[in-house]
Short mmCIF file of C-alpha atoms in Angstrom, two decimals:
data_model
loop_
_atom_site.label_atom_id
_atom_site.label_comp_id
_atom_site.label_asym_id
_atom_site.label_seq_id
_atom_site.Cartn_x
_atom_site.Cartn_y
_atom_site.Cartn_z
CA MET A 17 122.76 131.79 99.88
CA GLY A 18 125.57 133.12 97.37
CA SER A 19 123.77 136.56 97.67
CA THR A 20 124.07 136.50 101.19
CA LEU A 21 127.60 135.54 101.40
CA SER A 22 128.49 137.95 99.11
CA SER A 23 127.17 140.60 100.85
CA TYR A 24 128.98 139.67 103.88
CA MET A 25 132.22 139.69 101.90
CA ASN A 26 131.76 142.81 100.82
CA ALA A 27 130.65 144.28 104.57
CA LEU A 28 134.45 143.33 104.92
CA PRO A 29 137.24 145.56 105.59
CA PRO A 30 140.03 145.64 102.59
CA LEU A 31 142.80 143.20 102.72
CA THR A 32 145.15 145.86 104.08
CA ASP A 33 143.30 146.12 107.54
CA PHE A 34 144.53 143.06 108.35
CA PHE A 35 148.46 144.03 108.06
CA PRO A 36 148.71 145.45 110.48
CA PRO A 37 145.03 144.96 111.64
CA THR A 38 142.74 147.88 112.74
CA PRO A 39 140.50 148.00 115.69
CA GLU A 40 137.56 146.42 113.38
CA ALA A 41 139.90 143.93 111.52
CA TYR A 42 140.89 142.82 115.02
CA CYS A 43 137.29 142.22 116.18
CA ILE A 44 136.49 140.32 113.22
CA VAL A 45 139.57 138.12 113.57
CA LEU A 46 138.92 137.35 117.09
CA ASN A 47 135.34 136.76 116.55
CA ILE A 48 136.31 134.08 114.38
CA PHE A 49 138.83 132.50 115.82
CA GLN A 50 137.20 131.97 119.21
CA TYR A 51 134.90 129.25 117.23
CA PHE A 52 138.03 127.31 116.01
CA PRO A 53 137.07 124.76 118.88
CA LEU A 54 134.08 123.53 116.21
CA PHE A 55 136.65 122.72 113.74
CA THR A 56 138.69 120.31 116.01
CA THR A 57 135.37 118.27 116.24
CA LEU A 58 136.80 116.85 112.97
CA GLN A 59 139.50 115.78 114.58
CA TRP A 60 138.29 113.60 117.31
CA LEU A 61 136.51 111.85 114.04
CA LEU A 62 139.56 111.36 111.92
CA SER A 63 142.69 110.26 112.84
CA PHE A 64 144.38 111.44 109.54
CA HIS A 65 147.31 113.72 110.93
CA PRO A 66 150.28 113.22 108.43
CA ALA A 67 152.86 114.48 110.36
CA GLY A 68 155.37 113.08 112.94
CA LYS A 69 154.77 109.32 113.93
CA THR A 70 151.92 109.34 111.23
CA SER A 71 153.04 110.96 108.27
CA LEU A 72 152.67 109.61 104.84
CA LYS A 73 155.74 107.96 103.36
CA ASN A 74 155.41 109.28 99.41
CA SER A 75 152.86 112.21 99.23
CA LEU A 76 154.24 114.69 96.51
CA LEU A 77 153.10 117.27 99.02
CA ASN A 78 155.07 116.45 101.97
CA ILE A 79 157.52 118.98 103.32
CA PRO A 80 160.57 118.06 105.03
CA GLY A 81 160.02 118.22 108.82
CA ARG A 82 162.36 120.58 110.43
CA PHE A 83 161.60 123.24 107.29
CA GLY A 84 158.05 122.91 107.41
CA TRP A 85 157.78 122.95 111.40
CA PHE A 86 160.04 126.20 111.74
CA VAL A 87 157.89 127.83 108.77
CA MET A 88 154.54 126.74 110.56
CA GLU A 89 155.67 128.12 114.10
CA ALA A 90 157.61 130.78 113.27
CA ILE A 91 154.38 132.50 111.58
CA GLY A 92 153.02 133.55 115.20
CA PRO A 93 156.25 135.29 116.44
CA VAL A 94 157.31 137.00 113.50
CA ASN A 95 153.59 138.53 112.88
CA LEU A 96 153.43 139.47 116.18
CA ILE A 97 156.74 141.48 116.63
CA TYR A 98 155.66 142.80 113.04
CA THR A 99 152.47 143.75 114.47
CA LEU A 100 153.51 145.14 117.14
CA TRP A 101 156.23 147.18 115.29
CA ARG A 102 154.19 148.85 112.73
CA LEU A 103 151.01 149.70 114.84
CA PRO A 104 152.16 152.75 116.82
CA THR A 105 154.43 154.45 114.27
CA GLY A 106 156.41 152.47 111.90
CA THR A 107 159.45 153.40 114.27
CA GLY A 108 159.42 150.46 116.30
CA SER A 109 159.87 152.82 119.48
CA ASP A 110 156.48 153.02 120.85
CA PHE A 111 156.57 149.49 122.06
CA TRP A 112 158.88 150.14 124.93
CA SER A 113 156.31 152.61 126.03
CA LEU A 114 153.54 150.09 126.59
CA PRO A 115 152.74 148.93 129.90
CA LEU A 116 155.22 146.53 131.62
CA ALA A 117 152.35 144.15 131.57
CA SER A 118 152.26 143.74 127.94
CA GLN A 119 155.36 144.12 126.89
CA LEU A 120 155.97 141.00 129.41
CA CYS A 121 153.23 139.17 127.86
CA ALA A 122 154.67 140.10 124.10
CA GLY A 123 158.16 138.55 125.28
CA LEU A 124 156.69 135.18 127.06
CA TYR A 125 155.10 134.77 123.59
CA VAL A 126 158.17 135.02 121.76
CA LEU A 127 160.23 132.88 124.30
CA HIS A 128 157.89 130.33 123.68
CA TYR A 129 158.33 130.10 120.11
CA VAL A 130 161.81 130.62 119.78
CA ASN A 131 162.26 127.30 121.42
CA ARG A 132 159.19 126.26 119.38
CA ALA A 133 159.91 127.12 115.95
CA VAL A 134 164.26 127.39 116.47
CA ILE A 135 165.96 125.29 118.94
CA SER A 136 163.50 122.33 119.01
CA PRO A 137 163.65 121.30 115.65
CA PHE A 138 167.15 122.21 115.07
CA PHE A 139 169.15 121.51 117.81
CA SER A 140 167.07 118.95 119.92
CA ALA A 141 164.88 116.85 117.62
CA PRO A 142 167.00 113.86 116.26
CA SER A 143 165.08 113.67 113.35
CA MET A 144 161.77 115.01 112.18
CA SER A 145 159.64 113.44 109.78
CA PRO A 146 158.00 115.11 106.54
CA ILE A 147 155.22 117.11 107.06
CA HIS A 148 152.34 117.20 105.03
CA LEU A 149 151.48 120.76 103.42
CA LEU A 150 147.82 120.54 104.62
CA VAL A 151 149.14 120.38 108.08
CA VAL A 152 151.80 123.31 107.51
CA GLY A 153 149.09 125.35 106.00
CA MET A 154 146.30 124.85 108.69
CA ALA A 155 149.05 125.43 111.34
CA ALA A 156 150.09 128.93 109.99
CA ILE A 157 146.58 130.41 109.90
CA PHE A 158 146.23 129.46 113.47
CA ASN A 159 149.45 131.02 114.16
CA TRP A 160 148.61 134.13 112.00
CA MET A 161 145.21 134.35 113.85
CA ASN A 162 146.16 134.11 116.94
CA SER A 163 149.29 136.37 116.77
CA VAL A 164 146.91 139.11 115.32
CA CYS A 165 144.78 138.80 118.04
CA LEU A 166 147.50 138.75 120.69
CA ALA A 167 149.53 141.62 119.36
CA ALA A 168 146.92 143.79 119.05
CA TRP A 169 145.59 143.16 122.31
CA ILE A 170 149.14 143.39 123.75
CA PHE A 171 149.31 147.21 122.44
CA GLY A 172 145.84 148.26 123.46
CA TYR A 173 142.96 147.41 121.23
CA THR A 174 139.91 146.06 123.10
CA ALA A 175 136.87 144.30 122.22
CA PRO A 176 133.82 145.11 124.28
CA VAL A 177 132.21 141.71 125.42
CA ALA A 178 128.41 141.87 125.16
CA GLY A 179 127.03 141.59 129.08
CA TYR A 180 130.49 142.18 130.04
CA ARG A 181 131.10 145.34 132.27
CA ASP A 182 134.74 146.07 131.77
CA SER A 183 135.66 147.65 135.23
CA TYR A 184 139.07 148.74 133.82
CA PHE A 185 138.30 150.21 130.54
CA ASP A 186 139.39 153.64 131.86
CA ALA A 187 142.25 152.47 134.28
CA ASN A 188 145.54 153.85 134.00
CA GLU A 189 147.35 151.06 136.52
CA VAL A 190 146.69 147.77 137.90
CA GLY A 191 146.81 146.51 141.31
CA GLY A 192 145.29 143.91 144.22
CA ILE A 193 144.21 141.07 142.47
CA PRO A 194 145.41 141.46 138.94
CA THR A 195 149.09 141.78 139.93
CA PHE A 196 148.24 139.03 142.07
CA LEU A 197 146.89 136.75 139.62
CA SER A 198 149.86 137.43 137.40
CA PHE A 199 152.54 136.33 139.74
CA ILE A 200 150.80 133.22 139.92
CA GLY A 201 150.46 132.98 136.03
CA LEU A 202 153.83 133.84 135.90
CA GLY A 203 154.86 130.82 137.95
CA LEU A 204 152.63 128.66 136.06
CA PHE A 205 154.19 129.67 132.68
CA PHE A 206 157.78 129.02 133.45
CA THR A 207 156.67 125.78 135.02
CA GLY A 208 155.08 124.70 131.99
CA MET A 209 157.37 125.66 129.68
CA ILE A 210 160.24 123.77 131.76
CA GLY A 211 158.04 120.76 132.11
CA ASN A 212 156.98 121.16 128.49
CA ILE A 213 160.86 121.37 127.49
CA HIS A 214 161.88 118.54 129.68
CA ALA A 215 159.46 116.17 128.49
CA GLU A 216 160.28 116.52 124.79
CA ARG A 217 164.03 116.11 125.19
CA GLN A 218 163.15 112.96 127.56
CA LEU A 219 161.16 111.31 124.21
CA PHE A 220 164.22 112.57 122.29
CA GLN A 221 166.40 111.16 124.16
CA LEU A 222 164.63 108.06 123.87
CA ARG A 223 164.42 107.98 120.57
CA ARG A 224 168.36 108.41 120.27
CA ASP A 225 169.26 105.46 122.71
CA GLU A 226 166.87 103.03 120.51
CA ALA A 227 168.35 104.17 117.29
CA ASP A 228 172.10 103.66 118.85
CA ARG A 229 170.67 100.69 120.04
CA ARG A 230 169.71 99.19 116.92
CA LEU A 231 172.59 100.19 114.90
CA ALA A 232 174.47 98.37 117.35
CA LYS A 233 172.81 95.27 117.04
CA ARG A 234 172.70 95.64 113.30
CA GLU A 235 175.80 93.62 111.05
CA GLN A 236 177.91 95.79 109.01
CA SER A 237 176.24 96.51 105.55
CA LYS A 238 176.87 98.30 102.35
CA ASN A 239 174.05 100.86 103.33
CA GLN A 240 175.30 101.81 106.45
CA GLY A 241 176.92 104.73 105.23
CA ASP A 242 173.92 105.85 103.67
CA SER A 243 173.13 109.38 104.65
CA LYS A 244 169.64 108.79 105.77
CA ASN A 245 169.48 109.96 109.43
CA LYS A 246 169.60 106.88 111.77
CA TYR A 247 166.98 108.16 113.84
CA HIS A 248 164.71 108.68 111.11
CA LYS A 249 161.00 106.88 112.17
CA VAL A 250 162.50 105.32 115.01
CA TYR A 251 160.28 105.47 117.90
CA VAL A 252 160.02 104.36 121.27
CA ILE A 253 157.05 104.55 124.18
CA PRO A 254 158.47 105.87 126.95
CA PRO A 255 158.72 103.86 130.56
CA THR A 256 156.39 104.38 133.43
CA GLN A 257 158.32 106.79 135.49
CA GLY A 258 158.74 110.48 136.21
CA VAL A 259 156.23 112.70 134.28
CA PHE A 260 155.22 109.57 132.15
CA ARG A 261 153.93 107.69 134.73
CA SER A 262 150.66 108.34 134.52
CA ILE A 263 149.94 109.87 130.72
CA LEU A 264 151.75 109.52 127.49
CA TYR A 265 151.67 113.17 126.86
CA PRO A 266 152.82 115.09 129.73
CA HIS A 267 154.52 117.86 127.29
CA TYR A 268 150.93 118.78 126.08
CA VAL A 269 149.76 119.15 129.20
CA PHE A 270 152.78 121.24 130.37
CA GLU A 271 151.86 123.67 127.34
CA TRP A 272 148.40 124.00 128.96
CA ILE A 273 149.64 124.60 132.15
CA GLU A 274 152.10 127.20 129.95
CA TRP A 275 149.09 128.86 128.42
CA LEU A 276 146.65 129.42 131.38
CA GLY A 277 149.76 131.07 133.04
CA PHE A 278 149.77 133.51 130.07
CA ALA A 279 146.07 134.30 130.53
CA LEU A 280 146.44 135.09 133.84
CA VAL A 281 149.63 137.58 133.36
CA GLY A 282 147.09 139.24 130.70
CA THR A 283 144.69 140.08 133.56
CA SER A 284 147.28 143.40 134.09
CA VAL A 285 146.95 143.98 130.40
CA LEU A 286 145.21 147.22 130.25
CA PRO A 287 144.23 149.40 126.64
CA GLN A 288 145.89 152.38 126.18
CA ARG A 289 145.07 155.27 127.92
CA GLY A 290 143.03 158.09 125.19
CA PHE A 291 143.43 155.59 122.46
CA VAL A 292 140.87 152.83 123.21
CA PRO A 293 137.55 155.10 123.54
CA ASN A 294 137.89 156.16 119.83
CA SER A 295 138.79 153.11 118.28
CA THR A 296 136.39 150.31 119.72
CA PRO A 297 133.57 148.74 117.53
CA SER A 298 130.28 149.87 118.39
CA LEU A 299 128.87 146.43 118.06
CA PRO A 300 130.06 144.43 121.28
CA LEU A 301 131.52 140.77 120.72
CA LYS A 302 129.22 138.09 121.43
CA VAL A 303 131.56 135.14 123.09
CA ALA A 304 131.07 131.56 122.03
CA PRO A 305 129.66 129.55 124.82
CA TRP A 306 132.41 127.75 126.00
CA LEU A 307 134.05 131.18 127.10
CA VAL A 308 130.87 132.42 128.98
CA PRO A 309 132.69 131.03 132.41
CA ALA A 310 135.50 133.22 131.73
CA VAL A 311 133.52 136.05 131.48
CA VAL A 312 131.78 135.08 134.78
CA PHE A 313 134.99 134.55 136.40
CA ALA A 314 136.51 138.30 135.13
CA GLU A 315 132.94 139.88 136.50
CA LYS A 316 133.23 138.23 139.94
CA LEU A 317 136.83 138.97 140.73
CA ASN A 318 136.46 142.55 138.86
CA ILE A 319 139.23 142.09 136.71
CA ARG A 320 139.80 142.83 133.03
CA LEU A 321 139.26 139.59 130.71
CA PRO A 322 142.34 138.82 128.66
CA LEU A 323 140.00 137.34 126.13
CA PRO A 324 142.52 136.78 123.44
CA ALA A 325 144.49 134.86 125.70
CA VAL A 326 141.50 133.02 126.88
CA VAL A 327 140.62 132.04 123.42
CA PHE A 328 144.37 130.79 122.83
CA PHE A 329 144.42 128.84 125.35
CA VAL A 330 140.89 127.30 124.76
CA ASN A 331 141.88 126.93 121.46
CA ALA A 332 145.16 125.23 122.26
CA VAL A 333 143.79 122.99 124.67
CA THR A 334 141.19 121.78 122.06
CA ASN A 335 143.52 121.13 119.14
CA MET A 336 145.79 119.14 121.15
CA LEU A 337 143.25 116.97 122.76
CA PRO A 338 142.01 114.74 120.17
CA HIS A 339 145.81 114.24 118.85
CA ALA A 340 146.96 113.18 121.98
CA ARG A 341 143.92 110.56 122.23
CA TRP A 342 144.64 109.49 118.62
CA GLY A 343 148.57 109.39 119.81
CA ARG A 344 147.72 106.62 122.73
CA LYS A 345 145.66 104.48 120.28
CA TRP A 346 148.62 104.53 117.96
CA TYR A 347 151.01 103.41 121.09
CA VAL A 348 148.55 100.65 121.77
CA GLN A 349 148.69 99.61 117.93
CA SER A 350 152.50 100.06 117.75
CA PHE A 351 153.72 98.73 121.01
CA GLY A 352 150.41 96.87 122.63
CA GLU A 353 148.37 97.80 125.44
CA LYS A 354 150.92 95.92 127.81
CA ALA A 355 153.68 98.59 127.33
CA VAL A 356 151.22 101.50 127.38
CA ALA A 357 150.50 99.85 130.84
CA GLY A 358 146.80 101.64 131.40
CA ARG A 359 148.06 105.18 131.03
CA GLY A 360 145.91 107.66 129.51
CA ALA A 361 146.83 110.32 127.00
CA VAL A 362 146.40 113.44 128.98
CA VAL A 363 144.24 112.35 131.83
CA PRO A 364 146.16 110.06 134.27
CA TRP A 365 144.95 106.34 133.93
CA CYS A 366 142.29 106.91 131.41
CA SER A 367 142.40 104.88 129.08
CA TRP A 368 139.82 107.15 126.81
CA MET A 369 141.82 110.38 127.31
#
């Protein structure tokens, strides 16, 4: 087994081929990243997630919450911008010669993470609990792999899929169904983003209100002047109204809608003419079983398969779903089943999900 592993490692391209990625390196990363849902099966079994409400109090591997969150979330947009800048000529000018759909996908991705990495932790959240180094490291790897796949795809790389006829391989423009899907996708993206921000800000405001209420009830003490953030570890269960009427994690659902829209916009992203035929790896990619429906859907509609965007959507859902389920259990343990009021984590009125 050791010799087999050694042979496989020796067959990999040098590390420099991943910064920025060559077509071969892109296909390797995409082939690995598509199997991320297998890793998330552990999250269904283990409630260990040392961040946020369930962060560890005194771990030596804790990182300040705002800084840790910024680092792990900023990896994605920084690497995407770096990759798109380096891939053409190193001058950065060629990005603007990419088709509009490619530029739009890059802009939507960066826009999401400007909120995610900067606005949310530093300007919106009242406080952020320490984040364990393990969580920061795993999230950083996820975002790096995802941004490698998305940037290479946006730039014009393609990964031929076994059994899938890419009808737009040599196309110079898109129209019809792809354009229609892109408009729908754009609407879904902004609906999801606005809903995600709205739900998250509501949670932040509830925490602020609860912390102020507790402070008002508490008698003056010598420790009141401490520099400790008064919002630290103050959590509340959202009332059964608005987007929280039937589920406890609507911000998760809205983010999934956001990335589904992103994938639909990606149906208009085309390979660069004159670039792909000379750079496509000779061996086609065999997609993971759970991605086959997307391949069939693309073939039925005779559209390009935005595989990296689809992989991102699937990985985001499978990563966040077990967190939401464990989060609902935490709400029950902390506030009681009566306060949860039968709400599901992400499925309306479903106690298991």
